[in-house]
CSV table of C-alpha atoms in Angstrom, one decimal:
chain,number,residue,atom,x,y,z
A,24,ALA,CA,14.9,5.4,-41.4
A,25,GLN,CA,14.6,4.7,-37.6
A,26,SER,CA,14.8,1.3,-36.4
A,27,VAL,CA,15.0,-0.8,-33.0
A,28,ALA,CA,16.3,-4.2,-32.5
A,29,GLN,CA,15.5,-6.3,-29.5
A,30,PRO,CA,17.4,-9.3,-30.1
A,31,GLU,CA,16.0,-11.7,-27.7
A,32,ASP,CA,12.3,-12.7,-27.9
A,33,GLN,CA,12.3,-13.9,-24.2
A,34,VAL,CA,14.7,-13.4,-21.1
A,35,ASN,CA,14.7,-16.0,-18.3
A,36,VAL,CA,16.1,-15.0,-15.0
A,37,ALA,CA,15.8,-16.1,-11.5
A,38,GLU,CA,14.3,-14.0,-8.7
A,39,GLY,CA,17.1,-12.0,-7.0
A,40,ASN,CA,19.4,-12.4,-9.9
A,41,PRO,CA,20.3,-9.4,-12.1
A,42,LEU,CA,18.4,-9.0,-15.4
A,43,THR,CA,19.5,-7.2,-18.5
A,44,VAL,CA,17.2,-6.9,-21.8
A,45,LYS,CA,19.2,-5.7,-24.8
A,46,CYS,CA,18.0,-3.0,-27.3
A,47,THR,CA,19.9,-1.5,-30.2
A,48,TYR,CA,18.7,1.3,-32.5
A,49,SER,CA,19.3,3.2,-35.7
A,50,VAL,CA,18.3,6.8,-36.2
A,51,SER,CA,19.7,9.9,-37.6
A,52,GLY,CA,21.2,12.4,-35.5
A,53,ASN,CA,20.9,12.0,-31.7
A,54,PRO,CA,18.1,9.7,-30.3
A,55,TYR,CA,15.3,10.0,-27.8
A,56,LEU,CA,15.3,6.5,-26.3
A,57,PHE,CA,12.4,4.8,-24.1
A,58,TRP,CA,11.8,1.6,-22.3
A,59,TYR,CA,8.1,0.6,-21.5
A,60,VAL,CA,6.6,-2.4,-20.1
A,61,GLN,CA,3.2,-4.1,-21.1
A,62,TYR,CA,1.3,-6.4,-18.8
A,63,PRO,CA,-1.4,-8.9,-20.5
A,64,ASN,CA,-4.2,-6.8,-22.0
A,65,ARG,CA,-2.9,-3.5,-21.0
A,66,GLY,CA,-1.4,-0.4,-22.3
A,67,LEU,CA,2.0,0.7,-22.1
A,68,GLN,CA,4.0,1.9,-19.1
A,69,PHE,CA,6.7,4.2,-19.2
A,70,LEU,CA,9.8,2.9,-17.3
A,71,LEU,CA,12.5,5.5,-18.3
A,72,LYS,CA,13.9,7.6,-21.1
A,73,TYR,CA,17.4,8.9,-22.2
A,74,ILE,CA,17.5,12.5,-23.8
A,75,THR,CA,20.8,13.6,-23.2
A,76,GLY,CA,23.4,13.8,-20.3
A,77,ASP,CA,24.3,10.8,-18.0
A,78,ASN,CA,24.6,7.7,-20.0
A,79,LEU,CA,23.0,5.8,-17.1
A,80,VAL,CA,19.2,6.6,-16.7
A,81,LYS,CA,17.4,5.4,-13.6
A,82,GLY,CA,13.6,4.9,-13.9
A,83,SER,CA,10.8,3.4,-12.3
A,84,TYR,CA,10.5,0.1,-10.2
A,85,GLY,CA,14.4,-0.2,-9.8
A,86,PHE,CA,14.9,-0.3,-13.5
A,87,GLU,CA,17.8,1.5,-15.1
A,88,ALA,CA,19.3,1.7,-18.9
A,89,GLU,CA,22.8,2.5,-20.0
A,90,PHE,CA,23.0,4.5,-23.1
A,91,ASN,CA,26.0,3.7,-25.4
A,92,LYS,CA,26.4,5.8,-28.2
A,93,SER,CA,29.4,3.9,-30.0
A,94,GLN,CA,27.4,0.8,-29.8
A,95,THR,CA,24.1,2.2,-30.5
A,96,SER,CA,22.7,0.2,-27.5
A,97,PHE,CA,20.2,1.3,-24.5
A,98,HIS,CA,19.9,-2.0,-22.6
A,99,LEU,CA,17.4,-2.1,-19.8
A,100,LYS,CA,18.9,-3.6,-16.4
A,101,LYS,CA,18.0,-4.2,-12.8
A,102,PRO,CA,20.3,-5.5,-10.3
A,103,SER,CA,17.7,-7.7,-8.5
A,104,ALA,CA,14.7,-9.3,-10.4
A,105,LEU,CA,11.2,-10.0,-8.9
A,106,VAL,CA,8.7,-12.3,-10.0
A,107,SER,CA,6.2,-9.4,-10.8
A,108,ASP,CA,8.7,-7.7,-13.2
A,109,SER,CA,7.7,-10.9,-15.5
A,110,ALA,CA,6.0,-8.8,-18.4
A,111,LEU,CA,6.6,-7.6,-22.1
A,112,TYR,CA,9.4,-5.0,-22.5
A,113,PHE,CA,9.7,-2.6,-25.4
A,114,CYS,CA,12.5,-0.3,-26.3
A,115,ALA,CA,11.4,2.8,-28.6
A,116,VAL,CA,13.3,5.3,-30.3
A,117,ARG,CA,12.4,8.8,-31.6
A,118,ALA,CA,14.6,11.1,-33.6
A,119,ASN,CA,15.2,14.5,-32.2
A,120,THR,CA,14.5,16.2,-35.3
A,121,GLY,CA,11.9,16.2,-37.9
A,122,GLY,CA,8.6,14.1,-37.2
A,123,PHE,CA,7.5,13.1,-33.9
A,124,LYS,CA,7.2,9.3,-34.9
A,125,THR,CA,8.2,6.6,-32.1
A,126,ILE,CA,9.3,3.3,-33.4
A,127,PHE,CA,9.2,0.2,-31.1
A,128,GLY,CA,11.3,-2.8,-31.1
A,129,ALA,CA,9.5,-6.2,-31.5
A,130,GLY,CA,9.5,-6.6,-27.4
A,131,THR,CA,11.3,-9.1,-25.1
A,132,ARG,CA,9.3,-11.1,-22.8
A,133,LEU,CA,10.9,-11.4,-19.4
A,134,PHE,CA,10.1,-14.6,-17.2
A,135,VAL,CA,11.2,-14.3,-13.6
A,136,LYS,CA,11.3,-17.5,-11.8
A,137,ALA,CA,10.7,-17.7,-8.0
B,17,GLY,CA,0.8,13.0,-14.2
B,18,ALA,CA,-0.7,12.9,-17.6
B,19,VAL,CA,-3.6,10.5,-18.4
B,20,VAL,CA,-4.7,9.3,-21.7
B,21,SER,CA,-8.1,7.4,-21.4
B,22,GLN,CA,-9.6,5.0,-24.2
B,23,HIS,CA,-13.3,4.1,-24.7
B,24,PRO,CA,-14.4,1.3,-24.9
B,25,SER,CA,-11.7,-1.0,-23.4
B,26,ARG,CA,-13.4,-4.0,-25.2
B,27,VAL,CA,-15.7,-4.2,-28.0
B,28,ILE,CA,-17.4,-7.1,-29.8
B,29,CYS,CA,-18.9,-6.2,-33.4
B,30,LYS,CA,-20.2,-8.3,-36.2
B,31,SER,CA,-18.5,-8.4,-39.5
B,32,GLY,CA,-19.3,-5.5,-41.8
B,33,THR,CA,-20.3,-3.0,-39.1
B,34,SER,CA,-18.2,0.1,-38.1
B,35,VAL,CA,-16.8,0.5,-34.6
B,36,LYS,CA,-15.4,3.8,-33.2
B,37,ILE,CA,-12.8,4.2,-30.5
B,38,GLU,CA,-12.2,7.3,-28.5
B,39,CYS,CA,-9.0,8.7,-27.2
B,40,ARG,CA,-8.8,11.2,-24.8
B,41,SER,CA,-6.2,13.3,-23.0
B,42,LEU,CA,-7.7,13.7,-19.6
B,43,ASP,CA,-5.4,16.5,-18.2
B,44,PHE,CA,-3.4,18.2,-20.8
B,45,GLN,CA,-3.9,19.4,-24.5
B,46,ALA,CA,-2.4,16.9,-27.0
B,47,THR,CA,-0.9,18.6,-30.0
B,48,THR,CA,-0.5,15.1,-31.9
B,49,MET,CA,-2.1,11.8,-31.4
B,50,PHE,CA,-0.8,8.6,-32.5
B,51,TRP,CA,-2.6,5.3,-33.2
B,52,TYR,CA,-1.0,2.0,-32.9
B,53,ARG,CA,-2.0,-1.5,-33.8
B,54,GLN,CA,-0.7,-4.5,-31.8
B,55,PHE,CA,-1.2,-8.0,-32.8
B,56,PRO,CA,-1.0,-11.0,-30.3
B,57,LYS,CA,2.7,-11.2,-28.9
B,58,GLN,CA,3.9,-8.4,-31.4
B,59,SER,CA,5.0,-5.1,-31.3
B,60,LEU,CA,3.2,-1.7,-31.8
B,61,MET,CA,3.0,-0.9,-35.4
B,62,LEU,CA,2.3,2.8,-35.9
B,63,MET,CA,-1.0,3.2,-38.1
B,64,ALA,CA,-1.3,6.9,-38.1
B,65,THR,CA,-0.5,10.6,-36.8
B,66,SER,CA,-2.9,13.0,-36.1
B,67,ASN,CA,-2.9,16.9,-35.5
B,68,GLU,CA,-5.6,18.6,-34.3
B,69,GLY,CA,-7.8,20.1,-37.0
B,70,SER,CA,-5.8,18.6,-39.8
B,71,LYS,CA,-5.9,15.3,-41.7
B,72,ALA,CA,-4.2,12.1,-40.3
B,73,THR,CA,-1.0,10.9,-41.9
B,74,TYR,CA,-1.2,7.3,-42.3
B,75,GLU,CA,1.8,5.0,-42.4
B,76,GLN,CA,2.3,2.9,-45.6
B,77,GLY,CA,0.0,-0.1,-45.9
B,78,VAL,CA,-2.6,1.5,-43.7
B,79,GLU,CA,-5.9,2.0,-45.4
B,80,LYS,CA,-7.0,5.3,-44.7
B,81,ASP,CA,-10.8,4.7,-45.9
B,82,LYS,CA,-10.9,1.7,-43.6
B,83,PHE,CA,-9.2,3.2,-40.5
B,84,LEU,CA,-11.1,6.7,-40.2
B,85,ILE,CA,-9.1,9.0,-37.9
B,86,ASN,CA,-10.6,12.3,-36.6
B,87,HIS,CA,-8.6,14.6,-34.1
B,88,ALA,CA,-11.4,17.1,-33.3
B,89,SER,CA,-10.0,18.9,-30.5
B,90,LEU,CA,-6.7,19.0,-28.5
B,91,THR,CA,-8.2,16.4,-26.2
B,92,LEU,CA,-10.2,13.8,-28.3
B,93,SER,CA,-9.2,11.6,-31.2
B,94,THR,CA,-11.5,9.0,-32.7
B,95,LEU,CA,-10.5,6.0,-34.8
B,96,THR,CA,-13.4,4.6,-36.6
B,97,VAL,CA,-12.9,1.1,-38.2
B,98,THR,CA,-15.2,0.9,-41.2
B,99,SER,CA,-16.8,-2.3,-42.4
B,100,ALA,CA,-14.9,-4.3,-40.0
B,101,HIS,CA,-13.7,-7.9,-40.8
B,102,PRO,CA,-12.4,-10.6,-38.6
B,103,GLU,CA,-8.7,-9.7,-39.7
B,104,ASP,CA,-9.2,-6.3,-37.9
B,105,SER,CA,-9.5,-7.7,-34.7
B,106,SER,CA,-6.6,-6.7,-32.6
B,107,PHE,CA,-5.6,-4.5,-29.7
B,108,TYR,CA,-5.6,-0.8,-30.7
B,109,ILE,CA,-3.6,1.8,-28.5
B,110,CYS,CA,-3.4,5.4,-28.8
B,111,SER,CA,-0.9,7.6,-27.5
B,112,ALA,CA,-0.8,11.4,-27.1
B,113,GLY,CA,1.9,14.0,-27.3
B,114,THR,CA,2.2,17.3,-25.6
B,115,GLY,CA,4.4,19.0,-28.3
B,116,ARG,CA,7.8,17.9,-26.3
B,117,ARG,CA,9.7,15.2,-28.2
B,118,ASP,CA,10.3,13.4,-25.0
B,119,GLU,CA,6.7,13.3,-23.9
B,120,GLN,CA,4.3,10.7,-25.0
B,121,TYR,CA,1.4,9.1,-23.0
B,122,PHE,CA,-0.3,5.9,-23.8
B,123,GLY,CA,-4.0,5.1,-23.4
B,124,PRO,CA,-4.9,1.7,-22.0
B,125,GLY,CA,-5.9,0.0,-25.3
B,126,THR,CA,-8.8,-1.3,-26.9
B,127,ARG,CA,-9.3,-4.9,-27.8
B,128,LEU,CA,-11.4,-5.2,-30.9
B,129,THR,CA,-13.0,-8.6,-31.7
B,130,VAL,CA,-14.8,-8.8,-34.9
B,131,THR,CA,-17.0,-12.0,-35.5
């Protein structure tokens, strides 16, 4: 069965500092991995995805994520945080075979302090 | 880019009534649509998956007679919450897939409040 873990409910970082939001996954076969961001009372906005290839994936708004197969992790990173990055972040996984079900992590709330 | 709309964005209904939420893919044909439910400060829980012209597949624990899903065309899916109760109040989000495993587009969500 697929599962996603986001071990931190909340991450606090000062503006201008690097940020990391952690994600680990479990899925049969090779995974499709995604990061989404959600602002209050809004739907999900796609940030980036990993399918295959280079382990470092670059996405929207300066975010990037590193796929680590041995650690089954897909951590989201940004070199310099902005106050406007404060939001709820979801990691998601979809198996590359079988059904098209996407499973989401519990979400991590990011607070960037000015 | 691919756009998914939901209507209405907010709805308030009285307990015991039914409410319908529409999900449309505006510029692509959605072979599969998904309905999620999100409680405050919680993750998205998949409720059901629907393919155009066939019955929806519901996740364990989701009452299919309460949450009726219809995927009448390749651009429209509807979720009807029947005999709504206050505990059905939630944020409902739909998403649409193009058939490619790496593509899934989300609607803006519908806030349902049952009084």
